[in-house]
Amino acid sequence: MKNQSVPLQRFLFFVIAVGCVVPPLFVTAVPPVFSTFPTVSLALAVGSGVLLAALHNVMPAHRWGAVRAAGPVPILVTCGVLCISAAVLEAAIAYGVITPSASPRIPDSGSAYGYAVLSYLCGALYEETLYRWYVPETLIRLLPTGVRTNGMHAAVEATAVVLFAAAHRYIGAAAVVHATCAGCALRWCFLKTHTIVPGIVIHAVYNCTLFALFVYASA
């Protein structure tokens, strides 16, 4: 894969864009409560793992030496941004500034709780792989050498964040705003640490924590 041709890269990007990036943009309703095994989420997570392994030599998704050099600051800052963003949006919702168009649904059985957690874990792996690594890194690689300016790089970064945020629009405006903040913070974390592993962990823990808090508040 080290000598992967540009036409092959473009074809692979087109296939992944059509199959994984575009469909979430047209979701208009909250998925059903977690009553069945999350087969689709698991399949997407496995596919993400395969993509990471297949393209590792072309676009490394993790460099542990860089992680140690970066230290804990990027990870701590990213966690802080996500928490502050969530708190501000929750306050805005509480005071009626923003009205969410959808609310999470409480699982109705023990297995449903397990399915929910598994779905959140798989979603973190899938979304970090797609939006924080594959989409922006591939678009940057596909830019002609003559147009690889700071402005074009910024446009690519913005595109990845907008796609991630738009994929959450079915939940409402609050989710889109929060996804925009989270997307920026998690991508920054990747650029500073040169690995998507912290982002996956942060994303998964954050989603599961919010889910646990929602369940606790609804009890």
XYZ file of N, CA and C in Angstrom:
657
model
N 0.812 -1.223 0.000
C 0.000 0.000 0.000
C 0.850 1.280 0.000
N 2.187 1.128 0.175
C 3.015 2.324 0.242
C 2.968 3.107 -1.055
N 2.851 2.410 -2.173
C 2.849 3.057 -3.477
C 1.445 3.146 -4.062
N 0.474 3.301 -3.203
C -0.913 3.403 -3.641
C -1.055 4.575 -4.603
N -1.618 4.329 -5.796
C -1.729 5.364 -6.811
C -2.827 6.352 -6.465
N -2.698 7.558 -7.026
C -3.702 8.594 -6.791
C -5.085 8.165 -7.287
N -5.204 7.582 -8.503
C -6.535 7.123 -8.943
C -7.153 6.114 -7.968
N -6.336 5.200 -7.431
C -6.856 4.231 -6.471
C -7.299 4.930 -5.195
N -6.530 5.901 -4.734
C -6.906 6.663 -3.542
C -8.232 7.390 -3.772
N -8.382 7.969 -4.955
C -9.619 8.693 -5.270
C -10.805 7.747 -5.329
N -10.608 6.578 -5.916
C -11.690 5.605 -6.009
C -12.096 5.123 -4.618
N -11.112 4.805 -3.787
C -11.408 4.343 -2.434
C -12.125 5.423 -1.633
N -11.679 6.674 -1.803
C -12.324 7.777 -1.087
C -13.768 7.937 -1.547
N -13.999 7.808 -2.846
C -15.362 7.923 -3.377
C -16.263 6.832 -2.795
N -15.757 5.613 -2.754
C -16.547 4.495 -2.226
C -16.884 4.719 -0.756
N -15.906 5.128 0.036
C -16.136 5.350 1.461
C -17.046 6.549 1.689
N -16.885 7.589 0.872
C -17.743 8.762 1.005
C -19.197 8.411 0.728
N -19.428 7.668 -0.350
C -20.801 7.284 -0.717
C -21.394 6.326 0.323
N -20.571 5.420 0.827
C -21.083 4.419 1.745
C -21.159 4.837 3.194
N -20.276 5.755 3.615
C -20.191 6.084 5.045
C -20.392 7.560 5.386
N -19.973 8.460 4.503
C -20.048 9.886 4.814
C -21.398 10.482 4.440
N -21.911 10.122 3.279
C -23.155 10.723 2.783
C -24.409 10.233 3.529
N -24.588 8.924 3.763
C -25.835 8.454 4.393
C -26.221 9.153 5.696
N -25.286 9.396 6.645
C -25.696 10.067 7.890
C -26.266 11.460 7.691
N -25.935 12.096 6.570
C -26.420 13.448 6.317
C -27.921 13.472 6.050
N -28.497 12.308 5.740
C -29.911 12.245 5.390
C -30.756 11.540 6.454
N -30.161 11.265 7.601
C -30.935 10.691 8.702
C -31.812 11.789 9.283
N -33.091 11.520 9.415
C -34.026 12.552 9.890
C -34.744 12.178 11.173
N -34.528 10.973 11.679
C -35.222 10.553 12.890
C -34.259 9.848 13.823
N -34.537 9.919 15.103
C -33.710 9.239 16.092
C -33.851 7.737 15.910
N -32.736 6.998 15.879
C -32.827 5.541 15.729
C -33.635 4.926 16.860
N -34.203 3.743 16.648
C -34.993 3.084 17.681
C -34.174 2.832 18.938
N -34.873 2.649 20.055
C -34.205 2.330 21.310
C -33.381 1.061 21.134
N -32.284 0.936 21.898
C -31.350 -0.174 21.729
C -31.965 -1.491 22.176
N -32.797 -2.087 21.328
C -33.478 -3.328 21.680
C -32.900 -4.530 20.955
N -32.041 -4.283 19.965
C -31.423 -5.374 19.216
C -29.908 -5.168 19.156
N -29.201 -6.220 18.857
C -27.749 -6.143 18.772
C -27.349 -5.132 17.703
N -26.413 -4.224 18.025
C -26.022 -3.170 17.060
C -25.125 -3.702 15.946
N -25.695 -4.481 15.066
C -24.921 -5.124 14.003
C -24.245 -4.103 13.087
N -24.995 -3.071 12.705
C -24.450 -2.058 11.795
C -23.278 -1.329 12.444
N -23.454 -0.927 13.707
C -22.380 -0.221 14.414
C -21.135 -1.084 14.520
N -21.331 -2.360 14.823
C -20.192 -3.263 14.940
C -19.512 -3.448 13.589
N -20.303 -3.564 12.524
C -19.736 -3.723 11.184
C -18.918 -2.491 10.788
N -19.418 -1.303 11.121
C -18.691 -0.071 10.815
C -17.387 0.005 11.608
N -17.434 -0.445 12.861
C -16.228 -0.440 13.684
C -15.182 -1.405 13.132
N -15.637 -2.588 12.740
C -14.709 -3.560 12.147
C -14.135 -3.008 10.842
N -14.991 -2.401 10.040
C -14.517 -1.789 8.799
C -13.487 -0.698 9.060
N -13.684 0.057 10.141
C -12.719 1.100 10.507
C -11.370 0.486 10.853
N -11.425 -0.618 11.596
C -10.183 -1.295 11.939
C -9.452 -1.806 10.718
N -10.196 -2.344 9.775
C -9.593 -2.838 8.532
C -8.970 -1.678 7.757
N -9.664 -0.547 7.703
C -9.153 0.625 6.987
C -7.876 1.134 7.637
N -7.856 1.181 8.955
C -6.669 1.639 9.669
C -5.472 0.732 9.378
N -5.719 -0.570 9.396
C -4.643 -1.519 9.143
C -4.160 -1.446 7.695
N -5.104 -1.303 6.759
C -4.760 -1.315 5.335
C -3.959 -0.078 4.923
N -4.266 1.067 5.543
C -3.629 2.322 5.129
C -2.554 2.804 6.091
N -2.193 1.960 7.040
C -1.238 2.408 8.063
C 0.078 2.879 7.456
N 0.579 2.168 6.454
C 1.850 2.547 5.845
C 1.744 3.782 4.961
N 0.515 4.094 4.528
C 0.296 5.256 3.661
C 0.024 6.502 4.498
N -0.882 6.372 5.445
C -1.253 7.486 6.318
C -1.261 6.974 7.767
N -0.136 6.991 8.443
C -0.086 6.476 9.816
C -1.116 7.166 10.708
N -1.897 6.363 11.423
C -2.926 6.917 12.297
C -2.446 7.005 13.738
N -1.270 6.496 14.003
C -0.732 6.618 15.361
C 0.789 6.525 15.345
N 1.402 7.399 16.127
C 2.855 7.411 16.293
C 3.125 7.633 17.772
N 3.444 6.551 18.458
C 3.534 6.628 19.916
C 4.633 7.570 20.384
N 5.726 7.690 19.609
C 6.782 8.608 20.001
C 6.279 10.039 20.061
N 5.425 10.396 19.102
C 4.855 11.749 19.072
C 3.905 11.965 20.232
N 3.208 10.906 20.642
C 2.291 11.014 21.773
C 3.061 11.367 23.030
N 4.157 10.659 23.254
C 4.964 10.931 24.446
C 5.552 12.338 24.399
N 5.933 12.781 23.200
C 6.498 14.121 23.065
C 5.451 15.200 23.327
N 4.220 14.948 22.910
C 3.145 15.932 23.091
C 2.736 16.059 24.543
N 2.857 14.952 25.298
C 2.466 14.990 26.701
C 0.953 14.954 26.878
N 0.481 15.139 28.111
C -0.952 15.016 28.399
C -1.774 16.258 28.076
N -1.121 17.374 27.779
C -1.858 18.638 27.605
C -2.933 18.559 26.521
N -2.629 18.091 25.301
C -3.689 18.032 24.277
C -4.883 17.184 24.706
N -4.616 16.089 25.392
C -5.705 15.218 25.833
C -6.556 15.912 26.884
N -5.912 16.566 27.842
C -6.639 17.258 28.901
C -7.441 18.435 28.344
N -6.832 19.172 27.405
C -7.540 20.310 26.795
C -8.764 19.825 26.022
N -8.601 18.728 25.288
C -9.726 18.179 24.518
C -10.864 17.758 25.445
N -10.534 17.077 26.523
C -11.559 16.676 27.496
C -12.265 17.901 28.060
N -11.476 18.936 28.360
C -12.061 20.156 28.911
C -13.003 20.840 27.941
N -12.604 20.910 26.669
C -13.463 21.541 25.657
C -14.784 20.804 25.528
N -14.727 19.475 25.492
C -15.956 18.683 25.368
C -16.872 18.898 26.561
N -16.311 18.907 27.758
C -17.122 19.081 28.967
C -17.726 20.481 29.045
N -16.929 21.494 28.730
C -17.428 22.871 28.774
C -18.498 23.076 27.714
N -18.272 22.558 26.523
C -19.267 22.682 25.454
C -20.589 22.039 25.853
N -20.497 20.840 26.431
C -21.715 20.142 26.856
C -22.439 20.915 27.955
N -21.675 21.461 28.905
C -22.285 22.209 30.006
C -22.979 23.469 29.515
N -22.324 24.190 28.596
C -22.913 25.420 28.065
C -24.193 25.115 27.293
N -24.172 24.064 26.487
C -25.357 23.719 25.705
C -26.488 23.210 26.591
N -26.145 22.458 27.635
C -27.180 22.005 28.562
C -27.832 23.189 29.266
N -27.024 24.187 29.615
C -27.562 25.399 30.227
C -28.462 26.148 29.247
N -28.029 26.196 27.982
C -28.836 26.877 26.961
C -30.176 26.174 26.772
N -30.156 24.853 26.823
C -31.400 24.091 26.695
C -32.285 24.315 27.916
N -31.675 24.299 29.106
C -32.433 24.482 30.350
C -33.124 25.836 30.393
N -32.476 26.863 29.828
C -33.060 28.215 29.852
C -33.856 28.523 28.584
N -34.061 27.520 27.740
C -34.898 27.696 26.571
C -34.264 28.421 25.407
N -32.940 28.618 25.464
C -32.264 29.294 24.362
C -32.232 28.387 23.132
N -32.014 27.104 23.366
C -31.997 26.111 22.299
C -32.944 24.986 22.678
N -33.732 24.534 21.726
C -34.657 23.434 21.975
C -34.223 22.227 21.159
N -33.814 21.143 21.824
C -33.425 19.952 21.066
C -34.628 19.334 20.383
N -34.442 18.827 19.175
C -35.559 18.239 18.444
C -35.766 16.777 18.804
N -34.835 16.213 19.561
C -34.954 14.806 19.930
C -34.306 14.582 21.281
N -34.792 13.585 21.999
C -34.245 13.239 23.302
C -33.778 11.790 23.277
N -32.725 11.481 24.061
C -32.278 10.089 24.126
C -33.384 9.196 24.671
N -33.319 7.920 24.359
C -34.319 6.972 24.825
C -33.688 6.006 25.816
N -34.407 5.747 26.891
C -33.902 4.861 27.931
C -34.089 3.407 27.505
N -33.023 2.588 27.545
C -33.167 1.153 27.239
C -34.145 0.510 28.212
N -34.816 -0.532 27.743
C -35.853 -1.149 28.572
C -35.458 -2.516 29.117
N -34.178 -2.883 29.003
C -33.732 -4.173 29.535
C -32.231 -4.142 29.746
N -31.725 -5.138 30.488
C -30.292 -5.209 30.728
C -29.499 -5.370 29.446
N -30.002 -6.216 28.544
C -29.300 -6.416 27.278
C -29.298 -5.138 26.453
N -30.367 -4.364 26.544
C -30.443 -3.119 25.788
C -29.383 -2.129 26.276
N -29.129 -2.128 27.586
C -28.058 -1.271 28.109
C -26.715 -1.703 27.530
N -26.489 -3.013 27.476
C -25.253 -3.523 26.890
C -25.121 -3.154 25.427
N -26.233 -3.258 24.688
C -26.227 -2.883 23.276
C -25.908 -1.398 23.112
N -26.439 -0.575 24.035
C -26.209 0.867 23.959
C -24.722 1.183 24.148
N -24.126 0.582 25.167
C -22.704 0.823 25.432
C -21.850 0.348 24.256
N -22.161 -0.835 23.737
C -21.410 -1.362 22.592
C -21.551 -0.435 21.395
N -22.741 0.080 21.189
C -22.979 0.989 20.072
C -22.161 2.266 20.224
N -22.089 2.806 21.440
C -21.311 4.014 21.679
C -19.818 3.762 21.470
N -19.336 2.608 21.915
C -17.920 2.273 21.737
C -17.575 2.125 20.255
N -18.434 1.405 19.533
C -18.216 1.229 18.095
C -18.305 2.558 17.363
N -19.255 3.391 17.767
C -19.427 4.694 17.133
C -18.207 5.577 17.308
N -17.587 5.513 18.491
C -16.389 6.313 18.736
C -15.257 5.894 17.804
N -15.050 4.591 17.660
C -14.004 4.093 16.764
C -14.289 4.487 15.322
N -15.523 4.307 14.906
C -15.912 4.599 13.525
C -15.793 6.097 13.216
N -16.330 6.942 14.080
C -16.338 8.378 13.800
C -14.945 8.987 13.882
N -14.140 8.539 14.832
C -12.777 9.072 14.905
C -11.960 8.644 13.696
N -12.129 7.397 13.287
C -11.408 6.917 12.111
C -11.813 7.688 10.861
N -13.097 7.915 10.715
C -13.610 8.545 9.499
C -13.366 10.049 9.467
N -13.814 10.748 10.517
C -13.823 12.213 10.487
C -12.537 12.859 10.994
N -11.812 12.193 11.876
C -10.591 12.802 12.406
C -9.335 12.346 11.669
N -9.428 11.224 10.981
C -8.243 10.706 10.302
C -8.463 10.570 8.804
N -9.349 9.661 8.384
C -9.409 9.312 6.977
C -9.823 10.470 6.077
N -10.935 11.135 6.368
C -11.438 12.199 5.479
C -10.442 13.350 5.359
N -10.027 13.980 6.466
C -9.110 15.121 6.287
C -7.740 14.728 5.755
N -7.186 13.613 6.244
C -5.851 13.222 5.794
C -5.845 12.831 4.311
N -6.900 12.152 3.872
C -6.975 11.761 2.465
C -7.179 12.970 1.559
N -8.067 13.873 1.953
C -8.292 15.066 1.141
C -7.019 15.893 1.013
N -6.256 15.996 2.086
C -5.002 16.742 2.029
C -4.018 16.064 1.083
N -3.950 14.724 1.144
C -3.049 13.983 0.262
C -3.448 14.117 -1.206
N -4.758 14.248 -1.455
C -5.240 14.320 -2.828
C -5.154 15.724 -3.422
N -4.830 16.717 -2.594
C -4.673 18.070 -3.116
C -3.463 18.125 -4.048
N -3.602 18.725 -5.226
C -2.433 18.909 -6.092
C -1.359 19.714 -5.359
N -0.115 19.414 -5.619
C 0.992 20.072 -4.915
C 0.914 21.594 -5.013
N 0.498 22.090 -6.138
C 0.467 23.537 -6.337
C -0.580 24.272 -5.534
N -1.574 23.560 -4.987
C -2.638 24.239 -4.239
C -2.640 23.845 -2.766
N -1.567 23.236 -2.312
C -1.494 22.846 -0.897
C -1.093 24.045 -0.034
N -1.955 25.035 -0.023
C -1.719 26.247 0.750
C -2.379 26.121 2.117
N -2.059 27.066 2.991
C -2.685 27.069 4.314
C -4.192 27.222 4.199
N -4.623 28.007 3.222
C -6.060 28.202 3.024
C -6.762 26.924 2.618
N -6.151 26.148 1.727
C -6.747 24.892 1.303
C -6.744 23.879 2.433
N -5.696 23.867 3.220
C -5.657 22.972 4.378
C -6.779 23.323 5.355
N -6.979 24.622 5.570
C -8.049 25.060 6.466
C -9.412 24.652 5.918
N -9.576 24.739 4.595
C -10.838 24.346 3.970
C -11.095 22.855 4.155
N -10.047 22.049 4.037
C -10.189 20.607 4.249
C -10.576 20.317 5.692
N -9.908 20.961 6.632
C -10.223 20.749 8.054
C -11.676 21.152 8.345
N -12.096 22.277 7.778
C -13.468 22.738 7.993
C -14.477 21.763 7.394
N -14.147 21.205 6.238
C -15.044 20.244 5.582
C -15.280 19.027 6.461
N -14.215 18.491 7.045
C -14.346 17.313 7.907
C -15.201 17.619 9.125
N -15.015 18.796 9.715
C -15.798 19.176 10.899
C -17.264 19.366 10.538
N -17.521 20.022 9.410
C -18.904 20.264 8.980
C -19.620 18.944 8.691
N -18.941 18.016 8.051
C -19.551 16.710 7.769
C -19.895 15.978 9.060
N -18.995 16.032 10.025
C -19.238 15.390 11.322
C -20.416 16.048 12.038
N -20.444 17.371 12.038
C -21.532 18.081 12.709
C -22.874 17.830 12.020
N -22.863 17.853 10.689
C -24.103 17.642 9.936
C -24.658 16.243 10.138
N -23.795 15.287 10.429
C -24.258 13.920 10.671
C -25.068 13.810 11.947
N -25.050 14.874 12.796
C -25.800 14.871 14.052
C -27.023 15.790 14.002
N -27.352 16.287 12.829
C -28.429 17.277 12.744
C -29.793 16.702 13.091
N -29.965 15.363 12.955
C -31.253 14.758 13.278
C -31.579 14.883 14.771
N -30.568 15.139 15.592
C -30.804 15.285 17.037
C -31.223 16.708 17.374
N -30.849 17.659 16.518
C -31.233 19.037 16.755
C -30.066 19.998 16.688
N -30.375 21.294 16.784
C -29.363 22.341 16.664
C -28.301 22.234 17.747
N -28.709 21.895 18.967
C -27.752 21.787 20.071
C -26.697 20.734 19.771
N -27.131 19.612 19.226
C -26.191 18.537 18.901
C -25.227 18.958 17.794
N -25.713 19.720 16.827
C -24.856 20.179 15.734
C -23.784 21.132 16.260
N -24.199 22.062 17.120
C -23.241 23.004 17.704
C -22.197 22.255 18.535
N -22.678 21.332 19.364
C -21.761 20.573 20.212
C -20.822 19.700 19.366
N -21.355 19.073 18.322
C -20.526 18.233 17.446
C -19.463 19.070 16.741
N -19.787 20.308 16.420
C -18.800 21.191 15.794
C -17.644 21.461 16.749
N -17.975 21.795 17.999
C -16.928 22.037 19.006
C -16.114 20.770 19.257
N -16.816 19.642 19.395
C -16.133 18.377 19.657
C -15.254 17.983 18.474
N -15.763 18.171 17.259
C -14.988 17.826 16.074
C -13.702 18.619 15.981
N -13.774 19.906 16.277
C -12.574 20.754 16.250
C -11.570 20.308 17.307
N -12.068 20.055 18.523
C -11.175 19.673 19.619
C -10.520 18.324 19.370
N -11.283 17.358 18.897
C -10.744 16.018 18.676
C -9.759 15.990 17.499
N -10.036 16.753 16.483
C -9.096 16.829 15.351
C -7.800 17.504 15.804
N -7.908 18.558 16.609
C -6.731 19.235 17.147
C -5.906 18.265 17.986
N -6.596 17.437 18.751
C -5.915 16.432 19.572
C -5.137 15.467 18.682
N -5.746 15.051 17.575
C -5.060 14.155 16.646
C -3.815 14.830 16.051
N -3.959 16.083 15.657
C -2.836 16.792 15.046
C -1.690 16.991 16.034
N -2.009 17.157 17.305
C -0.980 17.364 18.320
C -0.326 16.065 18.765
N -1.110 14.991 18.838
C -0.574 13.720 19.344
C -0.174 12.754 18.235
N -0.670 12.998 17.015
C -0.391 12.141 15.859
C -0.896 10.703 16.061
N -2.005 10.584 16.749
C -2.653 9.283 16.896
C -4.131 9.506 17.177
N -4.973 8.608 16.661
C -6.407 8.739 16.930
C -6.816 7.992 18.190
N -5.866 7.290 18.810
C -6.215 6.493 19.994
C -6.775 7.355 21.127
N -6.121 8.471 21.512
C -6.720 9.304 22.568
C -8.120 9.791 22.196
N -8.298 10.166 20.933
C -9.616 10.640 20.498
C -10.675 9.569 20.620
N -10.330 8.341 20.255
C -11.281 7.232 20.368
C -11.666 7.018 21.820
N -10.659 7.006 22.689
C -10.922 6.779 24.125
C -11.757 7.916 24.710
N -11.351 9.159 24.410
C -12.098 10.317 24.917
C -13.542 10.281 24.421
N -13.707 10.045 23.139
C -15.034 10.005 22.517
C -15.908 8.935 23.156
N -15.346 7.731 23.324
C -16.114 6.618 23.882
C -16.494 6.882 25.338
N -15.518 7.310 26.143
C -15.784 7.581 27.559
C -16.779 8.720 27.709
N -16.626 9.743 26.884
C -17.529 10.895 26.950
C -18.971 10.490 26.628
N -19.160 9.746 25.543
C -20.504 9.310 25.162
C -21.132 8.430 26.233
N -20.364 7.487 26.759
C -20.890 6.577 27.788
C -21.195 7.329 29.077
N -20.371 8.326 29.397
C -20.620 9.126 30.605
C -21.899 9.932 30.472
N -22.091 10.571 29.315
C -23.333 11.319 29.094
C -24.548 10.410 29.165
N -24.408 9.216 28.594
C -25.508 8.250 28.625
C -25.823 7.847 30.059
N -24.782 7.595 30.857
C -24.985 7.214 32.253
C -25.640 8.349 33.042
N -25.213 9.581 32.796
C -25.806 10.731 33.481
C -27.264 10.915 33.097
N -27.574 10.691 31.822
C -28.963 10.811 31.381
C -29.842 9.763 32.036
N -29.329 8.530 32.101
C -30.089 7.452 32.734
C -30.304 7.759 34.212
N -29.250 8.261 34.860
C -29.347 8.593 36.288
C -30.361 9.710 36.515
N -30.327 10.738 35.669
C -31.250 11.872 35.824
C -32.686 11.468 35.529
N -32.880 10.443 34.713
C -34.226 10.017 34.330
C -34.801 8.971 35.299
N -33.959 8.509 36.215
C -34.413 7.452 37.145
C -35.424 8.006 38.145
